[in-house]
XYZ file of C-alpha atoms in Angstrom:
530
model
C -5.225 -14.366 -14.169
C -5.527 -10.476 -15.477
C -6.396 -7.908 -13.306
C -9.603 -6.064 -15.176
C -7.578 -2.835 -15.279
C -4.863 -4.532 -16.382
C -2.897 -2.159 -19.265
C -4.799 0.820 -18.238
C -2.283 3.299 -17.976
C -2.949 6.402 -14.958
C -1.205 9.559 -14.440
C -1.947 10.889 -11.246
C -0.973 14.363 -10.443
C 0.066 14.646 -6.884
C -2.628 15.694 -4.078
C -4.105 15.270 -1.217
C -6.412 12.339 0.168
C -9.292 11.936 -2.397
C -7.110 12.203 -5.868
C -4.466 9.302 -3.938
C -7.334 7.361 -3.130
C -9.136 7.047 -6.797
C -5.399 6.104 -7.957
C -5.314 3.507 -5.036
C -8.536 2.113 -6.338
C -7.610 1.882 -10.202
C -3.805 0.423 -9.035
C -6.064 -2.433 -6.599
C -7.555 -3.414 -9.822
C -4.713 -3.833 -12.240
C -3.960 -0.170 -13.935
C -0.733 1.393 -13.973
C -0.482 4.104 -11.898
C 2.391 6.543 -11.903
C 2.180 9.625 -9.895
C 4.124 13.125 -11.255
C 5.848 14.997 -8.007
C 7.193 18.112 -7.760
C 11.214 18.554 -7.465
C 12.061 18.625 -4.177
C 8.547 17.386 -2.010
C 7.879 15.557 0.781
C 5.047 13.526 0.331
C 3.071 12.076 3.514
C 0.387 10.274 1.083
C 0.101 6.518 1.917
C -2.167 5.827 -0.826
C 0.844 4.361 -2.562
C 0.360 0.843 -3.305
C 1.759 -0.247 -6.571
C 2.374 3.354 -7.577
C 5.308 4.539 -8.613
C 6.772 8.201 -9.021
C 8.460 10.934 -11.474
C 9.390 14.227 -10.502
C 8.518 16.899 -12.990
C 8.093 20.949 -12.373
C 5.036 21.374 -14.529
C 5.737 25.597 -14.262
C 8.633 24.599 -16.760
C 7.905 24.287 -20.148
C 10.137 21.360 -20.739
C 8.499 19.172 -17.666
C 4.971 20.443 -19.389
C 6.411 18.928 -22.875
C 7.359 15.730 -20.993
C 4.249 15.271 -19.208
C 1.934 15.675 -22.809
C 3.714 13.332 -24.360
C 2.931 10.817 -21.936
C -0.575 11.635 -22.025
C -0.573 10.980 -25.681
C 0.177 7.001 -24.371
C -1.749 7.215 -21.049
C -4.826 6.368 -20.368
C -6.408 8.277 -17.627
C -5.019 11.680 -15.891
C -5.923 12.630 -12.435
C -6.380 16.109 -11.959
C -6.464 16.650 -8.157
C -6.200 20.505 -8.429
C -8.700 23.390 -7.057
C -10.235 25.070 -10.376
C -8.327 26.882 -13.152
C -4.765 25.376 -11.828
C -4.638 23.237 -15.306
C -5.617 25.733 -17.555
C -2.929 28.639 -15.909
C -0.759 25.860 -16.674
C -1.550 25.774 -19.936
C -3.117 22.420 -20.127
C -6.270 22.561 -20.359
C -8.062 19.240 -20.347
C -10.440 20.402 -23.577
C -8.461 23.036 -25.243
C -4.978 21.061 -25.028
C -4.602 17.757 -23.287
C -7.865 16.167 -25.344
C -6.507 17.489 -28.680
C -3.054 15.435 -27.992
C -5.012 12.511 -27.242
C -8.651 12.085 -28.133
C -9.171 8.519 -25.965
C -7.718 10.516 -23.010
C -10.166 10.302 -19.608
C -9.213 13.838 -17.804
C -10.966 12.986 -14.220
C -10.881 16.291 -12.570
C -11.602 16.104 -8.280
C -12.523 19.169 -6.583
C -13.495 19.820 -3.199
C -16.604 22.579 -3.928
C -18.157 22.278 -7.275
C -16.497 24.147 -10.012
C -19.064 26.251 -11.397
C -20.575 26.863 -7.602
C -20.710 29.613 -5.418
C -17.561 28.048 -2.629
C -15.803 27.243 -6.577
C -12.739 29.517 -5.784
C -12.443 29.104 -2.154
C -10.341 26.562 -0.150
C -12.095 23.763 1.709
C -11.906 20.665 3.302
C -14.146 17.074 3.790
C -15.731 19.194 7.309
C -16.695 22.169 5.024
C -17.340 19.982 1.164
C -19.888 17.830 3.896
C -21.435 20.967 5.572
C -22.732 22.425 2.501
C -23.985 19.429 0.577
C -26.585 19.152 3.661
C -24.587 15.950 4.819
C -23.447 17.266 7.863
C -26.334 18.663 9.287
C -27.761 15.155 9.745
C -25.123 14.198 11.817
C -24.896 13.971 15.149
C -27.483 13.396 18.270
C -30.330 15.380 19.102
C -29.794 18.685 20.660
C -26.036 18.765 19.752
C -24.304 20.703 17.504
C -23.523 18.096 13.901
C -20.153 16.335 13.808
C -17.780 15.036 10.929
C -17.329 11.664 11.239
C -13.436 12.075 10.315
C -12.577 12.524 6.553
C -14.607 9.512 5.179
C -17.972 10.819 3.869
C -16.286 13.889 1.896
C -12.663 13.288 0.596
C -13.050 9.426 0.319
C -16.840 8.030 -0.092
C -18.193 10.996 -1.696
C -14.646 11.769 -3.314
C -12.255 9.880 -4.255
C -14.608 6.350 -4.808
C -17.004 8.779 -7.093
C -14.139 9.555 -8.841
C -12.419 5.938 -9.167
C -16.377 5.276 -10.438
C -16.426 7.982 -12.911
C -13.440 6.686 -14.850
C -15.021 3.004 -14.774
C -17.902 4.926 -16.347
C -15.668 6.774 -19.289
C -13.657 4.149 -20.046
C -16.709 1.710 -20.249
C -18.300 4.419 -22.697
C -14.747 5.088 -24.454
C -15.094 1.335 -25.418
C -18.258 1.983 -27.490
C -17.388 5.382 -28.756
C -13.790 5.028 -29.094
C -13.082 8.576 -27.480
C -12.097 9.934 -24.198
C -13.835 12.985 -21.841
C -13.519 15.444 -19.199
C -14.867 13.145 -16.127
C -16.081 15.841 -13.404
C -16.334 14.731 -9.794
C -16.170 16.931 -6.890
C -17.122 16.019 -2.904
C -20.239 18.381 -1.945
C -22.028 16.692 -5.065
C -20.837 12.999 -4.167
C -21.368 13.242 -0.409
C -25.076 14.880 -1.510
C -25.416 12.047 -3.937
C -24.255 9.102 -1.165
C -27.024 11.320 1.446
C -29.768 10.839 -1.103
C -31.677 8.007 0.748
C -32.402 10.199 4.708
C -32.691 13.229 2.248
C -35.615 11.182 0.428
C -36.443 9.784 3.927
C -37.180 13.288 5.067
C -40.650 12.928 3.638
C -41.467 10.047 6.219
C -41.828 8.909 9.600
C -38.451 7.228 9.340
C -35.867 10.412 9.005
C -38.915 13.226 9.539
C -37.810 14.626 12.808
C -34.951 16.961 13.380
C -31.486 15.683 13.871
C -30.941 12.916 16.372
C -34.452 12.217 16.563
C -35.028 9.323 13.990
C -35.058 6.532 13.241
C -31.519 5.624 12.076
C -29.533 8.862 13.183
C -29.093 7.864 17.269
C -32.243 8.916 17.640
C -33.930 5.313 18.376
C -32.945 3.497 21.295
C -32.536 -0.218 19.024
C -30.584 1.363 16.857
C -27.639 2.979 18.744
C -24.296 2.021 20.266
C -24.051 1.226 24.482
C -21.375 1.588 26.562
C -20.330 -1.996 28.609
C -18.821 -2.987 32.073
C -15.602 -2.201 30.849
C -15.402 1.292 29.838
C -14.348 2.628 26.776
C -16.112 -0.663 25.065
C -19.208 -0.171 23.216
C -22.197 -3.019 21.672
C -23.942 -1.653 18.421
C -27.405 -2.438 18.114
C -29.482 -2.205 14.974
C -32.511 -4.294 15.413
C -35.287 -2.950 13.878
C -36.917 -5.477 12.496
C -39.519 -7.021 15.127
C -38.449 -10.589 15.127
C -34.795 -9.269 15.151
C -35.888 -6.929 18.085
C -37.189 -10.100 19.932
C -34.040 -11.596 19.729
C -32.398 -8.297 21.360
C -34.677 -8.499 24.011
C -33.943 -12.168 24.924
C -30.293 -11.631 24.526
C -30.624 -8.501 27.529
C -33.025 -10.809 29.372
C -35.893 -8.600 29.351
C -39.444 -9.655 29.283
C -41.318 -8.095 26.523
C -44.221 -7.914 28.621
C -42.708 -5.696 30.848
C -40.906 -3.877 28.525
C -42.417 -0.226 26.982
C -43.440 -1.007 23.526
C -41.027 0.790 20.633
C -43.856 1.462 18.439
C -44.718 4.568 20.748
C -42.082 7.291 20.438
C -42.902 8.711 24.075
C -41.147 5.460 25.084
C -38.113 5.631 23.369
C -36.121 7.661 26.672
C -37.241 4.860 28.497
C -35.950 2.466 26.838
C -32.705 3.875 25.869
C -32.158 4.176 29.702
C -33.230 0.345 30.284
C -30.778 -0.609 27.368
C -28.058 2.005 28.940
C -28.109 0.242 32.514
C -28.036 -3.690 31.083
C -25.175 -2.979 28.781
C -23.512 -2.045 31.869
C -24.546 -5.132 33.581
C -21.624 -7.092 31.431
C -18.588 -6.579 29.717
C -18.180 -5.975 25.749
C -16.808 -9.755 25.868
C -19.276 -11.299 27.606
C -22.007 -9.747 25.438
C -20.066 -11.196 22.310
C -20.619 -14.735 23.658
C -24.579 -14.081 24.321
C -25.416 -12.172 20.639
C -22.991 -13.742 18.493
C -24.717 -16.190 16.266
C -27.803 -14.445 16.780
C -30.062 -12.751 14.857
C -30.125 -9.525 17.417
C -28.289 -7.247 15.176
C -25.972 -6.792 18.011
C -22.143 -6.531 17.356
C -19.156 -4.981 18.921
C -17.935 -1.503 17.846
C -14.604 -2.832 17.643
C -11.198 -1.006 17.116
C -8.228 -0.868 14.496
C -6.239 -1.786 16.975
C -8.020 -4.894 17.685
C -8.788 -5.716 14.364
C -4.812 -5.191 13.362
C -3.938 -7.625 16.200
C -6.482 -10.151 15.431
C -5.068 -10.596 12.161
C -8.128 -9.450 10.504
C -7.802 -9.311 7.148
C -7.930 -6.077 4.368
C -9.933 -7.125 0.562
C -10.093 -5.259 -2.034
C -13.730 -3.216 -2.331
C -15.232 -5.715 -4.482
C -14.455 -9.287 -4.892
C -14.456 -10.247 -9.476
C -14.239 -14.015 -9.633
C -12.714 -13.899 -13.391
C -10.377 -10.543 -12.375
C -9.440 -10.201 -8.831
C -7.827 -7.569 -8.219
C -4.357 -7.106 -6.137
C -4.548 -8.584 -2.749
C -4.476 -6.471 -0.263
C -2.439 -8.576 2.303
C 0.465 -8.485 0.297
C 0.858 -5.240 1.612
C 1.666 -6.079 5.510
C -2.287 -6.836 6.194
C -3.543 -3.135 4.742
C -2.555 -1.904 8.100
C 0.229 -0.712 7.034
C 0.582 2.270 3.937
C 4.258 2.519 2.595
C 5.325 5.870 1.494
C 6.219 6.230 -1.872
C 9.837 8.671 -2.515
C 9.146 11.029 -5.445
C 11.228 9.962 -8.372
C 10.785 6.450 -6.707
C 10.176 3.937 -9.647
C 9.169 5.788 -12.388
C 11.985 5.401 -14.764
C 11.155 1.458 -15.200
C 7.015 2.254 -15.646
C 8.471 4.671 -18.688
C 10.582 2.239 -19.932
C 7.489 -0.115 -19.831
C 5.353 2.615 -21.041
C 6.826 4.344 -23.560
C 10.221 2.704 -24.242
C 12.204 5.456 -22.358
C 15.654 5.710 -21.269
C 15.829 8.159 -18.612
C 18.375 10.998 -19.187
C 18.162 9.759 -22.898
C 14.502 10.407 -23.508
C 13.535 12.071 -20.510
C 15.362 13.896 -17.572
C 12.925 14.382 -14.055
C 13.149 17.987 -12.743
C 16.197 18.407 -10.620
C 15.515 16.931 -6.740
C 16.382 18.351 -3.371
C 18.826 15.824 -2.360
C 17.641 14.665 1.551
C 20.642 15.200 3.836
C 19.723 11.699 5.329
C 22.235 9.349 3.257
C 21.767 5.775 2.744
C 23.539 4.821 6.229
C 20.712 6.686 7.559
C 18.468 4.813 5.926
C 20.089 1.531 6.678
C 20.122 2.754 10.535
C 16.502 3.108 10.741
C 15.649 -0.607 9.252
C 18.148 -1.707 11.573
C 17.013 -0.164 14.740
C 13.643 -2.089 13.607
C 14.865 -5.158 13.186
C 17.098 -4.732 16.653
C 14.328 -3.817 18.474
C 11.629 -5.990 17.057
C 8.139 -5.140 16.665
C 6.575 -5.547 20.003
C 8.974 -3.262 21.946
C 8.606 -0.751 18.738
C 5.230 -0.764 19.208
C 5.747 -0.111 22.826
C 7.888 2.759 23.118
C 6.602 4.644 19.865
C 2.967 4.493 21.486
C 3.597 5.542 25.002
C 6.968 7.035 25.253
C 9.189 10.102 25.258
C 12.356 9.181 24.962
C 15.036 11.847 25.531
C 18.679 12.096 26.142
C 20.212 11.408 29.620
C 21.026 14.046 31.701
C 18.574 16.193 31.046
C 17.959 18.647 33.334
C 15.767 18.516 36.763
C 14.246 21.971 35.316
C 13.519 20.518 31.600
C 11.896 17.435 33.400
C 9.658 19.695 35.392
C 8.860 21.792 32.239
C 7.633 18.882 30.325
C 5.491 17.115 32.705
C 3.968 13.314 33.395
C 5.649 12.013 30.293
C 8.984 12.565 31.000
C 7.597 10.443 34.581
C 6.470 7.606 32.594
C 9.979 7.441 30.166
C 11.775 7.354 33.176
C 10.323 4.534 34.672
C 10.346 2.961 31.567
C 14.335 3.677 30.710
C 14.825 2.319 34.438
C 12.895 -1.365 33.272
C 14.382 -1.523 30.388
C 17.967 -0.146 30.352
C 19.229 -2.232 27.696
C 16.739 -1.099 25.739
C 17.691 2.741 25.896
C 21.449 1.734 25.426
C 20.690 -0.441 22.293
C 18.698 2.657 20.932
C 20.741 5.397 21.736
C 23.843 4.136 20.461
C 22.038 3.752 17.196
C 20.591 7.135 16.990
C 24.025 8.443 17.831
C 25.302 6.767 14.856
C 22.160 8.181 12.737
C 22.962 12.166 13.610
C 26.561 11.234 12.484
C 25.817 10.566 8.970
C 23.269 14.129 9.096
C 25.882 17.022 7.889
C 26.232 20.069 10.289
C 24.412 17.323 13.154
C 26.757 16.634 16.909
C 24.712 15.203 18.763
C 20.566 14.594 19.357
C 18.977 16.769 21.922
C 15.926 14.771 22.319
C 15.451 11.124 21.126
C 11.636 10.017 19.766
C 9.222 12.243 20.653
C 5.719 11.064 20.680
C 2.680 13.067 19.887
C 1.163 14.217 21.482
C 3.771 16.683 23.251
C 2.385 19.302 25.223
C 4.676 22.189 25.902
C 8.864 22.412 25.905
C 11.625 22.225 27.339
C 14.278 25.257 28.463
C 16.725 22.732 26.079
C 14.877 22.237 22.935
C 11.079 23.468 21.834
C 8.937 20.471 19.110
C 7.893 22.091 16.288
C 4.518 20.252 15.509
C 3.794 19.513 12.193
C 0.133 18.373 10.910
C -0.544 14.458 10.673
C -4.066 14.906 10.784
C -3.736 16.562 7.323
C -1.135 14.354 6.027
C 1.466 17.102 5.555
C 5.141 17.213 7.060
C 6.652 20.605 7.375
C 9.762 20.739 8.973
C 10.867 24.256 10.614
C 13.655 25.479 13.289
C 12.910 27.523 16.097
C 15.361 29.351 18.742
C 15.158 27.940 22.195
C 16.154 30.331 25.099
C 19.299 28.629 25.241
C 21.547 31.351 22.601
C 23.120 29.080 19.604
C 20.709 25.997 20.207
C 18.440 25.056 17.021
C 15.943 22.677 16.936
C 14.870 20.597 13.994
C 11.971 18.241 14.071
C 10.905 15.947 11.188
C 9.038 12.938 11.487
C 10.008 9.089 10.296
C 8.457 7.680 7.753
C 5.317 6.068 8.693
C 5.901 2.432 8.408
C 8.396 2.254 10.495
C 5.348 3.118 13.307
C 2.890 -0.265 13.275
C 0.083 1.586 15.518
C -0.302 4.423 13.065
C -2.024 6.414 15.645
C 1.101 8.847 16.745
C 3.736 9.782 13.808
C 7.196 9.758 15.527
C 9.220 12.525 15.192
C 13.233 13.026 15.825
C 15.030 16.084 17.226
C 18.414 17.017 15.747
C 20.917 20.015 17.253
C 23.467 21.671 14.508
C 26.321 22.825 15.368
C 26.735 26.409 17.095
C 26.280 29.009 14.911
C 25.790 26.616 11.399
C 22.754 28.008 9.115
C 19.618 26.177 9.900
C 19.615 22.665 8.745
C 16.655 21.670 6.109
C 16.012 18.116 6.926
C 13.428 15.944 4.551
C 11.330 12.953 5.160
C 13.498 10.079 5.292
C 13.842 8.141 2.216
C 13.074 4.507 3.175
């Protein structure tokens, strides 16, 4: 059974979050998606399934010749760029890339609108969010707003609006037979998501100032409570009276007795009655009183929870004719693979266009990683030796370092090297197993003797007199690798983190330290290929 994007053929130019994610969404559903790299990157971006890469320097001429003649074939190009970086390039969507190939879709994602007053600044979701008006309704009453992470801006009001704006050219391409400049950018599609409270603001239900309404915290049945065992939560969402009735008999309250919601003045009150009952029980026991209800009363649950649970990942819409890729196949959805520039891309050419690469096309030249395929091979097996469970373990709650470090260096760095240290002393075997491994790793790293510090977990507060963790930024997706001189003359550190997968909680990226030789150059070391 076809995919419905089946045959659609994608170019995505490499980016950050919401360009990845509008090529995730058009791979889900059947289109061929092959992402152009520069020569030489490291690319964090998870948003990889059932991509596949070429590496092309579009400053050269000859990668820019390569790249329009596979826009003459393609389909759709995804322009994640700030303004004007196409045309400098000399391909401008109208002026160039559209003459080439008339039934082209150019979908162009920005962060501030391109003809606005932030057009030429840089930004992110927090700032995209703050002045679309988004953010200011966030948050509770008398506090200052908060982001709720990246997912209004880069990926709701981003990359989806994007992923919908092709739908929308190619559905009109069908009729006209031509392509277009699609234009999406993230203060406009977090506005447009924001356009029901902004509407909303006209009424009793969102006229009060933030934190004071009816669906923004500000109502006591329609807020999240904190349970016997802290750090839990119960989400409640009952506004509907009969559903509220059902709330009330689930907390054992008498409605008689109760102050009556329809009077705002009674709203602290009962946000405090709610607050102490929740507390009467834990999340779980909750879950056996409101499930099957009609309370509107759930858990907030976690990933973690959900991962373990084996809940599973769908695509964003089921199509009963068309489904698109499932999901699962891809270890649950928990788990994003990172996809190696270059990695792939010669066979979706050869599909594509009937290319042979250094015959009909030659990639721009790559920075060859210093990590070789033993390396590789090391890290799959250390995996497999250790097995996922005791993985898990040590990569979310340990600092592993070499023995014999020194009294002073344990003092430096604190309650985690405490914690490792019980841990190496439970589980010796463990330690030896992985050790000898990584020993084996730095071995097969050029100008490498020996490791100076095994995994190191973020996050990692402070140093040590023997090495000092460069910290890169997960957060953002990015991995820059640096050295730094320790205090120690002739010691250099160099930190780069493993590749993603090869951590199944996701929440701390691990990262490795290596010691060159005395008085070597600095060693440059990439993102493992895996």
């Amino acid at each position: 059974m076809a995919s419905s994007l089946k045959g659609i053929k994608v170019i995505e130019l490499a980016g950050l979050a919401p360009g990845p994610f509008a090529g995730l969404l058009l791979a889900d559903y059947g289109a061929s998606v092959l992402r152009i790299d520069r020569p030489g990157s490291v690319n964090a971006d998870q948003l990889t399934r059932n991509k596949t890469s070429i590496t092309l320097d579009l400053r050269d001429e000859n990668s820019r010749s390569v790249l329009i003649r596979l826009l003459t074939a393609a389909d759709v190009l995804i322009d994640p760029f700030r303004p004007g970086v196409l045309e400098r390039l000399g391909l401008s969507p109208t002026e160039v890339l559209l003459k080439h190939n008339p039934r082209l879709i150019v979908a162009r994602m920005t962060g501030f609108r391109r003809d606005g007053k932030y057009k030429d600044m840089a930004g992110h979701d927090i700032n995209y969010i703050a002045v679309s008006g988004v953010l200011s309704m966030l948050g509770r009453a008398g506090e200052k707003p908060y982001a709720p992470g990246n997912i209004l801006g880069d990926f709701a009001g981003g990359g989806a609006i994007c992923f919908q704006g092709v739908l929308l050219a190619l559905i009109s391409r069908s009729h006209t037979g031509r392509g277009q400049v699609v234009e999406a950018n993230m203060v406009d599609g977090s506005a447009y998501l924001a356009t029901f409270p902004r509407l909303a603001r006209q009424t009793p239900a969102w006229g009060e100032p933030r934190g004071q309404n009816l669906l923004d915290s500000g109502c006591p049945y329609y807020d999240t409570y904190e349970t016997k065992d802290a750090g839990k939560y119960f989400a409640v969402g009952a506004l509907e009276p009969q559903f509220y009735a059902a709330l009330l008999r689930g907390l054992n309250l008498d409605p008689k007795k109760t102050p009556k919601r329809e009077d705002r003045a009674n709203w602290p009150a009962l946000r405090d009655i709610f607050t102490r009952r929740f507390k009467d029980k834990t999340r779980a026991e909750w879950e056996d009183i409101f499930d099957g209800t009609d309370a509107c009363a759930t858990p907030v649950l976690e990933q973690d929870e959900l991962e373990a649970s084996g809940y599973e990942q769908r695509p964003i819409v089921h199509l009963a004719s068309t489904p698109a890729a499932p999901i699962q196949a891809d270890q649950g959805g928990w788990s994003g693979g990172v996809l190696v520039p270059g990695d792939g891309g010669a066979e979706t050419l050869r599909v594509w266009m009937g290319w042979e690469q250094d015959k009909d096309f030659t990639p721009s030249k790559k920075v060859i990683s210093p990590l070789s395929v033993p390396v590789r091979a090391s890290l799959h097996q250390l995996y497999a030796l250790l097995g996922p469970p005791e993985w898990q373990e040590i990569t979310k709650t340990l600092t592993l370092i070499s023995p014999g470090i020194s009294d002073a260096s344990s003092r430096s760095r604190g309650a985690p090297i405490t914690g490792t240290a019980n841990y190496l002393a439970a589980n010796p075997a463990t330690w030896e197993k992985t050790w000898a491994l990584w020993t084996g790793i730095v071995a097969n790293v050029p100008g490498c003797t020996g490791v100076t510090g095994g995994w190191m977990v973020e996050p990692v507060d402070g140093y040590s007199p023997c090495f000092v963790t460069v910290l890169t930024q997960p957060q953002c997706g990015f991995a820059e690798y640096s050295t730094r001189q320790t205090g120690l003359e002739g010691t250099l550190s160099v930190v780069f983190r493993i590749d993603q997968s090869f951590c199944p909680t996701k929440e701390r990226p691990v990262k490795v330290l290596f010691s060159p030789r005395p008085n070597s150059p600095p060693l440059k070391v990439q993102l493992p290929i895996l």
